[in-house]
CSV table of C-alpha atoms in Angstrom, one decimal:
chain,number,residue,atom,x,y,z
C,1,MET,CA,178.7,-96.4,-3.2
C,2,ARG,CA,175.8,-97.8,-3.8
C,3,VAL,CA,172.4,-96.0,-2.4
C,4,LEU,CA,169.6,-96.3,-0.1
C,5,TYR,CA,166.5,-98.2,-1.2
C,6,ASP,CA,163.4,-96.4,1.3
C,7,ILE,CA,160.7,-99.6,1.2
C,8,TYR,CA,158.3,-97.1,2.4
C,9,HIS,CA,159.0,-94.0,0.2
C,10,GLN,CA,159.2,-96.1,-2.6
C,11,HIS,CA,155.9,-97.2,-1.9
C,12,ILE,CA,153.6,-93.7,-0.9
C,13,THR,CA,155.9,-92.6,-4.6
C,14,GLU,CA,155.6,-94.6,-7.1
C,15,GLY,CA,154.7,-98.2,-5.6
C,16,VAL,CA,157.5,-100.8,-4.3
C,17,SER,CA,157.2,-103.3,-7.8
C,18,ILE,CA,159.7,-106.7,-7.4
C,19,PRO,CA,160.9,-106.7,-11.3
C,20,LEU,CA,162.6,-103.0,-10.9
C,21,LEU,CA,164.0,-103.8,-7.9
C,22,GLU,CA,165.4,-107.0,-8.8
C,23,LYS,CA,166.9,-105.0,-12.1
C,24,ASN,CA,169.0,-102.6,-9.9
C,25,MET,CA,169.9,-104.6,-7.6
C,26,HIS,CA,174.0,-104.2,-8.0
C,27,LEU,CA,173.5,-100.5,-6.9
C,28,ILE,CA,172.2,-100.8,-3.9
C,29,GLY,CA,173.4,-101.2,-0.3
C,30,HIS,CA,171.2,-100.6,2.4
C,31,PHE,CA,167.0,-100.6,2.9
C,32,HIS,CA,165.0,-99.4,5.0
C,33,LEU,CA,161.3,-101.0,6.1
C,34,ALA,CA,158.8,-99.6,7.9
C,35,GLY,CA,154.8,-100.3,7.3
C,36,TYR,CA,152.0,-97.9,5.6
C,37,PRO,CA,150.3,-96.4,6.7
C,38,GLY,CA,151.8,-94.7,9.9
C,39,ARG,CA,155.6,-95.8,9.1
C,40,HIS,CA,154.7,-98.6,12.2
C,41,GLU,CA,155.6,-101.9,11.9
C,42,PRO,CA,155.9,-103.3,9.1
C,43,MET,CA,153.3,-106.1,7.8
C,44,VAL,CA,150.6,-105.1,10.8
C,45,ARG,CA,147.6,-103.4,9.1
C,46,ASP,CA,150.0,-102.3,5.7
C,47,GLU,CA,149.3,-101.9,2.6
C,48,ILE,CA,153.5,-102.7,2.1
C,49,ASP,CA,153.8,-107.0,1.1
C,50,ALA,CA,156.6,-107.2,3.1
C,51,PRO,CA,157.0,-110.8,3.0
C,52,ALA,CA,157.0,-110.5,-1.0
C,53,ILE,CA,159.7,-107.6,-0.8
C,54,LEU,CA,161.7,-109.8,1.4
C,55,GLN,CA,162.0,-112.9,-0.3
C,56,ALA,CA,162.9,-111.3,-3.8
C,57,ILE,CA,165.6,-110.0,-1.9
C,58,GLU,CA,166.5,-112.3,-0.1
C,59,ALA,CA,166.1,-114.8,-3.0
C,60,SER,CA,168.6,-112.0,-5.4
C,61,GLY,CA,171.6,-113.1,-2.7
C,62,TYR,CA,171.9,-109.9,-1.2
C,63,GLN,CA,174.1,-109.6,1.6
C,64,GLY,CA,172.9,-106.6,3.3
C,65,CYS,CA,171.6,-105.1,5.9
C,66,VAL,CA,167.4,-104.3,6.1
C,67,GLY,CA,166.4,-101.4,8.3
C,68,LEU,CA,163.7,-101.0,10.5
C,69,GLU,CA,163.1,-97.7,10.5
C,70,TYR,CA,159.4,-97.9,12.5
C,71,LEU,CA,157.8,-96.1,15.1
C,72,PRO,CA,156.6,-98.5,16.9
C,73,ALA,CA,152.6,-98.2,17.6
C,74,THR,CA,153.3,-100.6,21.1
C,75,ASP,CA,155.9,-101.3,23.4
C,76,ALA,CA,159.6,-101.1,22.2
C,77,ASP,CA,160.6,-103.3,23.6
C,78,GLU,CA,157.9,-105.9,22.7
C,79,SER,CA,157.0,-104.5,19.0
C,80,LEU,CA,160.8,-105.4,17.8
C,81,LYS,CA,160.7,-108.3,19.3
C,82,LYS,CA,157.5,-109.0,17.7
C,83,THR,CA,158.2,-107.8,14.3
C,84,LEU,CA,161.5,-109.5,13.9
C,85,GLU,CA,159.7,-113.0,15.1
C,86,THR,CA,157.3,-112.0,12.4
C,87,LEU,CA,160.5,-111.2,9.5
C,88,ARG,CA,162.3,-114.8,10.7
C,89,ASN,CA,159.8,-116.9,9.8
C,90,VAL,CA,158.4,-114.5,5.9
C,91,LEU,CA,162.2,-116.2,5.3
C,92,ARG,CA,162.3,-119.4,6.3
């Protein structure tokens, strides 16, 4: 059994600490990501440093999924396409 790490809610309640995240990576089985404020696309008008968080997750060797749990601010298909492209560029 592992825990869900909701990046959006963690940001609201305590902020996201990359060292704490890395320390507890062995307990995490899934991530959720959304932009703040508004729970829109990550990395657009955003207080959450999604690139740094995603890079830390990748560097840890995490092999699981990162779910996008956001409300599109524009057309849903176009939003998803643009968000995935942005995220792929972050992880190159």
